[in-house]
PDB file of C-alpha atoms in Angstrom:
ATOM      1  CA  MET M   1     122.604  22.599  96.458  1.00 40.00           C
ATOM      2  CA  THR M   2     121.463  21.769  99.939  1.00 46.00           C
ATOM      3  CA  LYS M   3     119.675  23.958 102.422  1.00 51.00           C
ATOM      4  CA  THR M   4     121.374  22.185 105.366  1.00 43.00           C
ATOM      5  CA  TYR M   5     121.460  24.461 108.379  1.00 45.00           C
ATOM      6  CA  PHE M   6     121.116  28.029 107.135  1.00 45.00           C
ATOM      7  CA  ASN M   7     117.533  28.527 108.230  1.00 52.00           C
ATOM      8  CA  ILE M   8     118.360  26.930 111.571  1.00 47.00           C
ATOM      9  CA  ILE M   9     121.223  29.373 112.103  1.00 42.00           C
ATOM     10  CA  LEU M  10     119.125  32.334 111.043  1.00 47.00           C
ATOM     11  CA  CYS M  11     116.294  31.426 113.372  1.00 46.00           C
ATOM     12  CA  VAL M  12     118.565  30.383 116.247  1.00 43.00           C
ATOM     13  CA  PHE M  13     119.967  33.894 116.454  1.00 40.00           C
ATOM     14  CA  ALA M  14     116.690  35.643 115.782  1.00 41.00           C
ATOM     15  CA  PHE M  15     114.907  33.565 118.397  1.00 41.00           C
ATOM     16  CA  SER M  16     117.627  33.753 121.061  1.00 39.00           C
ATOM     17  CA  ASN M  17     117.783  37.534 120.694  1.00 39.00           C
ATOM     18  CA  ALA M  18     113.703  38.089 120.963  1.00 38.00           C
ATOM     19  CA  MET M  19     135.128   9.912 110.512  1.00 35.00           C
ATOM     20  CA  ALA M  20     136.864   7.078 110.051  1.00 35.00           C
ATOM     21  CA  SER M  21     136.251   4.242 107.568  1.00 36.00           C
ATOM     22  CA  GLY M  22     134.143   1.221 108.405  1.00 40.00           C
ATOM     23  CA  LYS M  23     130.461   0.694 109.079  1.00 48.00           C
ATOM     24  CA  ASP M  24     128.799   3.819 110.402  1.00 60.00           C
ATOM     25  CA  ASN M  25     125.624   3.217 112.370  1.00 62.00           C
ATOM     26  CA  ILE M  26     123.399   5.940 113.802  1.00 61.00           C
ATOM     27  CA  VAL M  27     121.038   4.670 116.490  1.00 66.00           C
ATOM     28  CA  LEU M  28     118.317   6.896 117.912  1.00 64.00           C
ATOM     29  CA  LYS M  29     116.555   6.358 121.207  1.00 64.00           C
ATOM     30  CA  ALA M  30     113.169   5.034 120.181  1.00 63.00           C
ATOM     31  CA  GLU M  31     110.230   2.834 121.073  1.00 65.00           C
ATOM     32  CA  ILE M  32     109.617  -0.013 118.641  1.00 64.00           C
ATOM     33  CA  LEU M  33     105.891  -0.481 118.160  1.00 67.00           C
ATOM     34  CA  ASN M  34     106.389  -3.198 115.545  1.00 79.00           C
ATOM     35  CA  GLU M  35     108.715  -3.960 112.636  1.00 82.00           C
ATOM     36  CA  ASN M  36     107.155  -1.205 110.531  1.00 87.00           C
ATOM     37  CA  THR M  37     106.539   1.550 113.086  1.00 89.00           C
ATOM     38  CA  THR M  38     108.908   3.387 115.409  1.00 88.00           C
ATOM     39  CA  ARG M  39     108.107   6.167 117.874  1.00 89.00           C
ATOM     40  CA  ILE M  40     110.873   8.601 118.828  1.00 90.00           C
ATOM     41  CA  PRO M  41     110.497  11.067 121.707  1.00 91.00           C
ATOM     42  CA  PHE M  42     111.949  14.523 121.129  1.00 94.00           C
ATOM     43  CA  LYS M  43     112.699  17.618 123.132  1.00 94.00           C
ATOM     44  CA  LEU M  44     112.434  21.210 122.058  1.00 96.00           C
ATOM     45  CA  VAL M  45     115.675  23.160 122.222  1.00 95.00           C
ATOM     46  CA  GLY M  46     114.331  26.628 121.705  1.00 92.00           C
ATOM     47  CA  HIS M  47     111.915  25.730 118.942  1.00 94.00           C
ATOM     48  CA  LEU M  48     114.127  23.096 117.304  1.00 94.00           C
ATOM     49  CA  ILE M  49     112.927  19.479 117.297  1.00 96.00           C
ATOM     50  CA  VAL M  50     115.806  17.451 118.769  1.00 95.00           C
ATOM     51  CA  VAL M  51     116.193  13.678 119.246  1.00 91.00           C
ATOM     52  CA  GLU M  52     118.919  11.826 121.113  1.00 86.00           C
ATOM     53  CA  GLY M  53     121.152   9.397 119.277  1.00 81.00           C
ATOM     54  CA  GLU M  54     124.532   7.751 118.923  1.00 77.00           C
ATOM     55  CA  LEU M  55     126.983   7.649 116.028  1.00 74.00           C
ATOM     56  CA  LEU M  56     130.398   5.965 115.994  1.00 71.00           C
ATOM     57  CA  GLY M  57     130.295   5.619 119.768  1.00 74.00           C
ATOM     58  CA  LYS M  58     129.456   9.287 120.347  1.00 79.00           C
ATOM     59  CA  ASN M  59     126.261  10.287 122.135  1.00 82.00           C
ATOM     60  CA  GLY M  60     124.491  13.499 121.333  1.00 87.00           C
ATOM     61  CA  ASN M  61     121.574  15.113 119.577  1.00 91.00           C
ATOM     62  CA  PHE M  62     120.157  15.335 116.066  1.00 92.00           C
ATOM     63  CA  ILE M  63     117.839  18.051 114.758  1.00 94.00           C
ATOM     64  CA  ILE M  64     114.848  16.875 112.711  1.00 94.00           C
ATOM     65  CA  ASP M  65     114.819  19.222 109.721  1.00 93.00           C
ATOM     66  CA  THR M  66     112.412  18.663 106.826  1.00 93.00           C
ATOM     67  CA  GLY M  67     113.998  21.628 105.033  1.00 90.00           C
ATOM     68  CA  SER M  68     117.425  20.013 104.843  1.00 89.00           C
ATOM     69  CA  GLU M  69     118.179  17.994 101.727  1.00 90.00           C
ATOM     70  CA  LYS M  70     120.609  15.562 103.345  1.00 87.00           C
ATOM     71  CA  LEU M  71     121.874  14.072 106.537  1.00 88.00           C
ATOM     72  CA  VAL M  72     124.326  16.641 107.935  1.00 90.00           C
ATOM     73  CA  LEU M  73     127.097  15.698 110.376  1.00 90.00           C
ATOM     74  CA  ASN M  74     128.841  18.188 112.647  1.00 91.00           C
ATOM     75  CA  SER M  75     132.528  18.435 111.749  1.00 91.00           C
ATOM     76  CA  VAL M  76     133.262  19.410 115.356  1.00 92.00           C
ATOM     77  CA  HIS M  77     132.538  15.793 116.327  1.00 91.00           C
ATOM     78  CA  PHE M  78     133.235  14.045 113.012  1.00 87.00           C
ATOM     79  CA  PRO M  79     136.309  15.705 111.458  1.00 86.00           C
ATOM     80  CA  VAL M  80     137.437  14.562 108.015  1.00 76.00           C
ATOM     81  CA  LYS M  81     140.769  14.765 106.264  1.00 67.00           C
ATOM     82  CA  SER M  82     141.189  17.629 103.844  1.00 54.00           C
ATOM     83  CA  ASN M  83     141.548  15.287 100.882  1.00 47.00           C
ATOM     84  CA  ARG M  84     137.999  14.060 101.498  1.00 51.00           C
ATOM     85  CA  LYS M  85     136.557  17.517 100.926  1.00 50.00           C
ATOM     86  CA  LYS M  86     134.942  18.416  97.639  1.00 51.00           C
ATOM     87  CA  LYS M  87     134.597  21.819  96.084  1.00 40.00           C
ATOM     88  CA  SER M  88     131.018  22.648  96.847  1.00 45.00           C
ATOM     89  CA  ASN M  89     129.002  25.725  97.486  1.00 42.00           C
ATOM     90  CA  VAL M  90     125.892  26.132  99.617  1.00 45.00           C
ATOM     91  CA  SER M  91     123.738  29.243  99.358  1.00 39.00           C
ATOM     92  CA  GLY M  92     122.502  30.806 102.558  1.00 41.00           C
ATOM     93  CA  VAL M  93     120.614  33.781 103.878  1.00 39.00           C
ATOM     94  CA  ASN M  94     123.635  36.047 104.051  1.00 36.00           C
ATOM     95  CA  GLY M  95     126.560  34.158 102.611  1.00 39.00           C
ATOM     96  CA  SER M  96     127.890  30.837 101.428  1.00 42.00           C
ATOM     97  CA  ILE M  97     130.274  28.116 102.566  1.00 46.00           C
ATOM     98  CA  ASP M  98     132.824  26.485 100.297  1.00 46.00           C
ATOM     99  CA  ASN M  99     134.574  23.111 100.484  1.00 50.00           C
ATOM    100  CA  ILE M 100     131.900  21.142 102.261  1.00 63.00           C
ATOM    101  CA  ALA M 101     133.040  17.608 103.062  1.00 70.00           C
ATOM    102  CA  ARG M 102     130.942  14.735 101.788  1.00 69.00           C
ATOM    103  CA  LYS M 103     130.674  11.289 103.360  1.00 69.00           C
ATOM    104  CA  LYS M 104     128.573   8.207 102.728  1.00 68.00           C
ATOM    105  CA  VAL M 105     127.144   6.652 105.895  1.00 69.00           C
ATOM    106  CA  ASP M 106     126.915   2.928 105.235  1.00 67.00           C
ATOM    107  CA  THR M 107     123.950   2.352 107.524  1.00 64.00           C
ATOM    108  CA  PHE M 108     121.601   4.846 109.132  1.00 61.00           C
ATOM    109  CA  GLN M 109     119.645   2.912 111.733  1.00 60.00           C
ATOM    110  CA  LEU M 110     116.580   4.033 113.666  1.00 52.00           C
ATOM    111  CA  GLN M 111     116.521   1.005 115.925  1.00 52.00           C
ATOM    112  CA  ASN M 112     115.144  -1.677 113.580  1.00 51.00           C
ATOM    113  CA  LEU M 113     114.376   0.759 110.750  1.00 54.00           C
ATOM    114  CA  ILE M 114     117.470   0.861 108.562  1.00 64.00           C
ATOM    115  CA  VAL M 115     118.469   3.025 105.591  1.00 66.00           C
ATOM    116  CA  LYS M 116     121.542   1.942 103.628  1.00 72.00           C
ATOM    117  CA  ASN M 117     124.176   4.096 101.922  1.00 76.00           C
ATOM    118  CA  VAL M 118     123.111   7.552 103.068  1.00 78.00           C
ATOM    119  CA  ASN M 119     124.895  10.570 101.606  1.00 81.00           C
ATOM    120  CA  SER M 120     125.821  13.192 104.180  1.00 84.00           C
ATOM    121  CA  ASP M 121     127.433  16.619 104.294  1.00 88.00           C
ATOM    122  CA  ILE M 122     129.973  17.341 107.023  1.00 90.00           C
ATOM    123  CA  ILE M 123     129.841  20.969 108.138  1.00 89.00           C
ATOM    124  CA  ASP M 124     130.837  22.998 111.185  1.00 88.00           C
ATOM    125  CA  LEU M 125     127.652  23.318 113.260  1.00 89.00           C
ATOM    126  CA  SER M 126     129.360  24.877 116.277  1.00 88.00           C
ATOM    127  CA  HIS M 127     127.238  28.032 115.768  1.00 83.00           C
ATOM    128  CA  ILE M 128     124.167  26.103 116.858  1.00 86.00           C
ATOM    129  CA  GLU M 129     125.915  24.240 119.682  1.00 90.00           C
ATOM    130  CA  LYS M 130     127.171  27.470 121.228  1.00 88.00           C
ATOM    131  CA  SER M 131     123.958  29.435 120.880  1.00 85.00           C
ATOM    132  CA  LYS M 132     121.748  26.610 122.161  1.00 89.00           C
ATOM    133  CA  ASN M 133     124.233  25.078 124.619  1.00 91.00           C
ATOM    134  CA  PHE M 134     123.746  21.433 123.651  1.00 91.00           C
ATOM    135  CA  ARG M 135     125.811  18.719 121.995  1.00 92.00           C
ATOM    136  CA  LEU M 136     124.804  18.504 118.339  1.00 94.00           C
ATOM    137  CA  LEU M 137     125.957  15.529 116.277  1.00 91.00           C
ATOM    138  CA  GLY M 138     124.008  16.393 113.162  1.00 91.00           C
ATOM    139  CA  ILE M 139     120.800  17.109 111.288  1.00 92.00           C
ATOM    140  CA  ILE M 140     118.370  14.515 109.937  1.00 91.00           C
ATOM    141  CA  GLY M 141     116.969  15.687 106.621  1.00 92.00           C
ATOM    142  CA  PHE M 142     114.970  14.650 103.584  1.00 93.00           C
ATOM    143  CA  ASN M 143     117.159  11.789 102.390  1.00 90.00           C
ATOM    144  CA  ILE M 144     116.310   9.930 105.617  1.00 89.00           C
ATOM    145  CA  LEU M 145     112.729  11.079 106.201  1.00 93.00           C
ATOM    146  CA  LYS M 146     111.516  10.463 102.629  1.00 92.00           C
ATOM    147  CA  ASN M 147     111.428   6.715 103.275  1.00 87.00           C
ATOM    148  CA  TYR M 148     108.668   7.044 105.892  1.00 93.00           C
ATOM    149  CA  GLU M 149     105.361   8.627 106.670  1.00 96.00           C
ATOM    150  CA  VAL M 150     106.367  11.073 109.397  1.00 97.00           C
ATOM    151  CA  PHE M 151     104.011  12.084 112.213  1.00 96.00           C
ATOM    152  CA  ILE M 152     105.355  15.211 113.969  1.00 97.00           C
ATOM    153  CA  ASP M 153     103.377  15.580 117.171  1.00 96.00           C
ATOM    154  CA  LEU M 154     104.118  18.731 119.148  1.00 96.00           C
ATOM    155  CA  TYR M 155     101.322  17.839 121.570  1.00 94.00           C
ATOM    156  CA  LEU M 156     103.003  14.645 122.837  1.00 94.00           C
ATOM    157  CA  ASN M 157     106.555  15.676 121.812  1.00 95.00           C
ATOM    158  CA  GLN M 158     107.154  12.606 119.702  1.00 94.00           C
ATOM    159  CA  ILE M 159     107.779  11.630 116.096  1.00 94.00           C
ATOM    160  CA  THR M 160     106.337   8.402 114.720  1.00 93.00           C
ATOM    161  CA  LEU M 161     107.906   6.863 111.614  1.00 92.00           C
ATOM    162  CA  PHE M 162     105.778   4.502 109.531  1.00 93.00           C
ATOM    163  CA  LYS M 163     107.380   2.390 106.819  1.00 91.00           C
ATOM    164  CA  VAL M 164     105.564   2.819 103.520  1.00 95.00           C
ATOM    165  CA  ASP M 165     105.526   1.030 100.186  1.00 95.00           C
ATOM    166  CA  ARG M 166     106.458   2.690  96.892  1.00 94.00           C
ATOM    167  CA  TYR M 167     103.004   4.258  96.694  1.00 96.00           C
ATOM    168  CA  GLY M 168     103.118   5.728 100.202  1.00 96.00           C
ATOM    169  CA  ASN M 169     100.798   3.170 101.810  1.00 96.00           C
ATOM    170  CA  ARG M 170     101.723   2.180 105.346  1.00 94.00           C
ATOM    171  CA  LEU M 171     102.984  -1.347 105.833  1.00 94.00           C
ATOM    172  CA  ASP M 172     101.524  -1.207 109.331  1.00 90.00           C
ATOM    173  CA  LYS M 173      97.807  -1.660 108.596  1.00 85.00           C
ATOM    174  CA  ARG M 174      96.571  -0.814 112.075  1.00 83.00           C
ATOM    175  CA  GLU M 175      94.457   2.298 112.344  1.00 78.00           C
ATOM    176  CA  LEU M 176      95.787   5.360 114.160  1.00 77.00           C
ATOM    177  CA  LEU M 177      94.290   5.929 117.579  1.00 76.00           C
ATOM    178  CA  GLU M 178      94.248   9.645 116.808  1.00 81.00           C
ATOM    179  CA  LYS M 179      91.578  11.147 114.578  1.00 84.00           C
ATOM    180  CA  ILE M 180      92.653  12.744 111.294  1.00 90.00           C
ATOM    181  CA  GLY M 181      90.625  15.913 110.953  1.00 88.00           C
ATOM    182  CA  ASP M 182      91.873  17.378 107.676  1.00 92.00           C
ATOM    183  CA  SER M 183      94.409  16.973 104.884  1.00 94.00           C
ATOM    184  CA  ILE M 184      96.003  18.968 102.092  1.00 95.00           C
ATOM    185  CA  ASP M 185      98.048  18.166  98.999  1.00 96.00           C
ATOM    186  CA  PHE M 186     101.535  19.563  98.490  1.00 97.00           C
ATOM    187  CA  LYS M 187     104.105  19.573  95.705  1.00 96.00           C
ATOM    188  CA  LEU M 188     107.504  18.028  96.370  1.00 96.00           C
ATOM    189  CA  ARG M 189     110.076  20.170  94.581  1.00 93.00           C
ATOM    190  CA  LYS M 190     113.417  18.417  94.917  1.00 90.00           C
ATOM    191  CA  HIS M 191     113.526  18.024  98.707  1.00 92.00           C
ATOM    192  CA  THR M 192     111.147  20.861  99.578  1.00 94.00           C
ATOM    193  CA  ILE M 193     107.497  20.527 100.618  1.00 97.00           C
ATOM    194  CA  VAL M 194     105.641  23.353  98.848  1.00 97.00           C
ATOM    195  CA  LEU M 195     102.164  24.391  99.956  1.00 96.00           C
ATOM    196  CA  SER M 196      99.839  26.637  97.975  1.00 95.00           C
ATOM    197  CA  GLY M 197      98.177  29.176 100.225  1.00 95.00           C
ATOM    198  CA  THR M 198      97.065  32.758 100.596  1.00 96.00           C
ATOM    199  CA  ILE M 199      98.115  35.726 102.684  1.00 97.00           C
ATOM    200  CA  GLY M 200      95.147  38.030 102.638  1.00 95.00           C
ATOM    201  CA  ASP M 201      93.771  37.527  99.151  1.00 94.00           C
ATOM    202  CA  LYS M 202      97.165  36.989  97.478  1.00 96.00           C
ATOM    203  CA  LYS M 203      98.250  33.514  96.393  1.00 96.00           C
ATOM    204  CA  VAL M 204     101.623  32.389  97.761  1.00 96.00           C
ATOM    205  CA  LYS M 205     103.954  29.376  97.675  1.00 96.00           C
ATOM    206  CA  LEU M 206     105.130  28.366 101.158  1.00 96.00           C
ATOM    207  CA  GLY M 207     107.771  25.797 102.097  1.00 95.00           C
ATOM    208  CA  LEU M 208     107.372  23.561 105.152  1.00 96.00           C
ATOM    209  CA  ASP M 209     110.574  23.426 107.187  1.00 94.00           C
ATOM    210  CA  SER M 210     110.650  21.905 110.676  1.00 95.00           C
ATOM    211  CA  GLY M 211     114.125  23.407 111.173  1.00 92.00           C
ATOM    212  CA  ALA M 212     112.776  26.976 111.096  1.00 92.00           C
ATOM    213  CA  GLU M 213     112.167  28.299 114.607  1.00 91.00           C
ATOM    214  CA  LEU M 214     110.430  31.328 113.142  1.00 91.00           C
ATOM    215  CA  ASN M 215     108.468  31.532 109.929  1.00 95.00           C
ATOM    216  CA  GLN M 216     110.152  33.422 107.100  1.00 94.00           C
ATOM    217  CA  LEU M 217     108.666  35.856 104.618  1.00 96.00           C
ATOM    218  CA  ASN M 218     110.355  37.056 101.439  1.00 94.00           C
ATOM    219  CA  LYS M 219     110.824  40.807 101.768  1.00 92.00           C
ATOM    220  CA  ASN M 220     110.159  41.147  98.023  1.00 92.00           C
ATOM    221  CA  VAL M 221     106.593  39.814  98.165  1.00 94.00           C
ATOM    222  CA  ASN M 222     103.663  41.901  96.965  1.00 94.00           C
ATOM    223  CA  LYS M 223     103.045  45.016  99.065  1.00 94.00           C
ATOM    224  CA  LYS M 224      99.518  43.813  99.735  1.00 95.00           C
ATOM    225  CA  VAL M 225     101.057  40.773 101.454  1.00 96.00           C
ATOM    226  CA  LEU M 226     103.408  42.903 103.534  1.00 96.00           C
ATOM    227  CA  GLN M 227     100.471  44.725 105.127  1.00 96.00           C
ATOM    228  CA  TYR M 228      99.781  41.510 107.074  1.00 97.00           C
ATOM    229  CA  PHE M 229     103.292  41.573 108.588  1.00 97.00           C
ATOM    230  CA  THR M 230     102.756  43.633 111.729  1.00 96.00           C
ATOM    231  CA  GLY M 231     104.255  44.580 115.083  1.00 93.00           C
ATOM    232  CA  PHE M 232     107.786  44.175 113.773  1.00 89.00           C
ATOM    233  CA  ARG M 233     111.091  45.204 115.297  1.00 93.00           C
ATOM    234  CA  ARG M 234     114.611  45.324 113.919  1.00 91.00           C
ATOM    235  CA  MET M 235     117.144  42.685 114.932  1.00 85.00           C
ATOM    236  CA  PHE M 236     120.622  41.580 113.893  1.00 79.00           C
ATOM    237  CA  VAL M 237     121.228  37.936 113.076  1.00 72.00           C
ATOM    238  CA  VAL M 238     124.423  36.063 112.266  1.00 60.00           C
ATOM    239  CA  GLY M 239     124.511  33.510 109.460  1.00 53.00           C
ATOM    240  CA  ALA M 240     126.886  30.839 108.231  1.00 49.00           C
ATOM    241  CA  SER M 241     129.261  33.422 106.771  1.00 50.00           C
ATOM    242  CA  ASN M 242     129.693  34.954 110.263  1.00 52.00           C
ATOM    243  CA  ARG M 243     128.342  38.270 109.000  1.00 63.00           C
ATOM    244  CA  LYS M 244     125.639  40.216 110.768  1.00 72.00           C
ATOM    245  CA  VAL M 245     122.579  41.221 108.824  1.00 75.00           C
ATOM    246  CA  GLU M 246     119.641  43.325 109.962  1.00 81.00           C
ATOM    247  CA  VAL M 247     116.191  41.766 109.683  1.00 87.00           C
ATOM    248  CA  LEU M 248     112.662  42.538 110.807  1.00 93.00           C
ATOM    249  CA  VAL M 249     110.871  40.180 113.193  1.00 95.00           C
ATOM    250  CA  GLY M 250     107.118  40.468 113.699  1.00 97.00           C
ATOM    251  CA  LYS M 251     103.768  38.703 113.329  1.00 97.00           C
ATOM    252  CA  LEU M 252     102.374  37.318 110.080  1.00 97.00           C
ATOM    253  CA  ASN M 253      98.589  37.401 109.985  1.00 97.00           C
ATOM    254  CA  ASN M 254      95.759  36.167 107.774  1.00 96.00           C
ATOM    255  CA  VAL M 255      97.568  33.093 106.401  1.00 97.00           C
ATOM    256  CA  SER M 256      95.517  30.214 104.974  1.00 95.00           C
ATOM    257  CA  ILE M 257      96.607  27.035 103.220  1.00 93.00           C
ATOM    258  CA  LYS M 258      93.075  26.136 102.187  1.00 85.00           C
ATOM    259  CA  LYS M 259      89.695  27.797 102.565  1.00 78.00           C
ATOM    260  CA  SER M 260      88.876  25.784 105.677  1.00 73.00           C
ATOM    261  CA  PHE M 261      92.344  26.093 107.191  1.00 81.00           C
ATOM    262  CA  SER M 262      93.231  29.542 108.538  1.00 85.00           C
ATOM    263  CA  LEU M 263      96.233  29.901 110.816  1.00 94.00           C
ATOM    264  CA  MET M 264      96.744  31.950 113.940  1.00 95.00           C
ATOM    265  CA  PRO M 265      99.205  34.884 113.759  1.00 96.00           C
ATOM    266  CA  MET M 266     102.748  33.506 113.625  1.00 97.00           C
ATOM    267  CA  ASN M 267     106.160  34.856 114.636  1.00 96.00           C
ATOM    268  CA  THR M 268     107.939  35.601 111.368  1.00 96.00           C
ATOM    269  CA  VAL M 269     111.218  37.074 110.153  1.00 94.00           C
ATOM    270  CA  LEU M 270     111.269  39.225 107.010  1.00 94.00           C
ATOM    271  CA  ILE M 271     114.365  38.463 104.921  1.00 88.00           C
ATOM    272  CA  ASN M 272     115.816  38.649 101.444  1.00 84.00           C
ATOM    273  CA  PHE M 273     115.188  35.274  99.773  1.00 85.00           C
ATOM    274  CA  ASP M 274     117.671  35.716  96.924  1.00 77.00           C
ATOM    275  CA  GLY M 275     120.091  33.197  98.410  1.00 70.00           C
ATOM    276  CA  MET M 276     117.375  30.770  99.423  1.00 76.00           C
ATOM    277  CA  HIS M 277     115.991  29.902  95.995  1.00 73.00           C
ATOM    278  CA  ASP M 278     118.977  27.662  95.276  1.00 71.00           C
ATOM    279  CA  ALA M 279     118.982  26.326  98.827  1.00 72.00           C
ATOM    280  CA  TYR M 280     115.382  25.120  98.641  1.00 78.00           C
ATOM    281  CA  GLY M 281     115.498  24.332  94.935  1.00 76.00           C
ATOM    282  CA  VAL M 282     112.307  26.271  94.241  1.00 85.00           C
ATOM    283  CA  PHE M 283     110.949  29.820  94.352  1.00 89.00           C
ATOM    284  CA  LEU M 284     109.085  30.502  97.599  1.00 94.00           C
ATOM    285  CA  HIS M 285     107.242  33.481  99.010  1.00 95.00           C
ATOM    286  CA  GLY M 286     107.827  32.222 102.535  1.00 95.00           C
ATOM    287  CA  VAL M 287     108.594  29.328 104.855  1.00 95.00           C
ATOM    288  CA  LEU M 288     106.438  27.760 107.581  1.00 96.00           C
ATOM    289  CA  GLY M 289     108.242  26.165 110.515  1.00 96.00           C
ATOM    290  CA  TYR M 290     107.626  25.575 114.211  1.00 97.00           C
ATOM    291  CA  GLU M 291     104.987  28.312 114.304  1.00 96.00           C
ATOM    292  CA  PHE M 292     102.906  26.250 111.866  1.00 96.00           C
ATOM    293  CA  LEU M 293     103.620  22.807 113.317  1.00 96.00           C
ATOM    294  CA  ARG M 294     102.605  23.842 116.837  1.00 95.00           C
ATOM    295  CA  GLN M 295      99.104  24.639 115.548  1.00 94.00           C
ATOM    296  CA  LYS M 296      98.485  21.276 113.900  1.00 89.00           C
ATOM    297  CA  ARG M 297      99.703  17.763 114.719  1.00 95.00           C
ATOM    298  CA  THR M 298     101.076  17.013 111.264  1.00 97.00           C
ATOM    299  CA  ILE M 299     101.672  13.809 109.261  1.00 97.00           C
ATOM    300  CA  ILE M 300     103.898  14.082 106.172  1.00 98.00           C
ATOM    301  CA  ASN M 301     103.547  11.498 103.402  1.00 98.00           C
ATOM    302  CA  TYR M 302     106.277  12.229 100.855  1.00 97.00           C
ATOM    303  CA  LYS M 303     105.223   9.503  98.409  1.00 97.00           C
ATOM    304  CA  LYS M 304     101.617  10.685  98.234  1.00 97.00           C
ATOM    305  CA  GLU M 305     102.621  14.362  98.506  1.00 98.00           C
ATOM    306  CA  LYS M 306     100.038  14.901 101.183  1.00 97.00           C
ATOM    307  CA  LEU M 307      99.818  16.362 104.688  1.00 97.00           C
ATOM    308  CA  TYR M 308      97.345  14.987 107.227  1.00 96.00           C
ATOM    309  CA  PHE M 309      96.358  16.856 110.358  1.00 95.00           C
ATOM    310  CA  VAL M 310      95.494  15.086 113.587  1.00 93.00           C
ATOM    311  CA  ASP M 311      92.997  16.754 115.892  1.00 88.00           C
ATOM    312  CA  TYR M 312      94.049  17.923 119.318  1.00 85.00           C
ATOM    313  CA  PRO M 313      92.068  16.360 122.168  1.00 83.00           C
ATOM    314  CA  ASN M 314      88.598  17.865 122.588  1.00 73.00           C
ATOM    315  CA  GLU M 315      88.676  19.520 119.170  1.00 61.00           C
TER     316      GLU M 315
END
């Protein structure tokens, strides 16, 4: 199972309403700091982190999505023959999609940082293109990002990718100019970053998903957790199955991921998580997305299963 774009679609609508054979190279616009470090500027489309790139001679945009298991290509721009489709099923918030096409990208290249033989799903992402009004080539997920230490900086609107060894140590030995103020361990469950935290005094498991424009809370959580979901309103969203579903959108308060790390109230959608357990590969009480990342400049080290937080200036 792969999460792919279901959370993106859910949050796109919630937020907007409140291949041919041969060698396939994807090149992103980036600044090469050295052979082991690349800095990529991004723009926010809504609250999606979007980088510019090129694939098979086509220019467009890629969403950076830590909640997606694989590289996802938009079938609108990269159609495949029907005999290349495999019977597959992806669980989503309010439906599923069958017959997802699969393709191996020979070379995924971030300027001089290269990943070979990348598995990708090819899916119709026109929902996102239409709602956000931008050209979307695909989604960059875990099977690309896992090879690097990833610094997501919503202060400078840039992502820095550091090559790491098998233990997660950077090959670039130079010290960061920015000051790391805190850190926290996480558990990597399949492709999902899982943080242990609390909402009020109740322990919860929260996924970290940069593709979520709004945080998500499982509507079946303990009632004592739900008391911290306030100021909500009803809204209809449209998912991958093209069905409308009614959800509640409000503020989630009193969230902490460690005793010294309390978060400001965050825009959150309350949904049924039944279809998301398979998508994420793990049981979760909720998902943290843009609303979390905008509060802390975050470094993800998949090998060490650790998040580092860089201080904002004058903190």
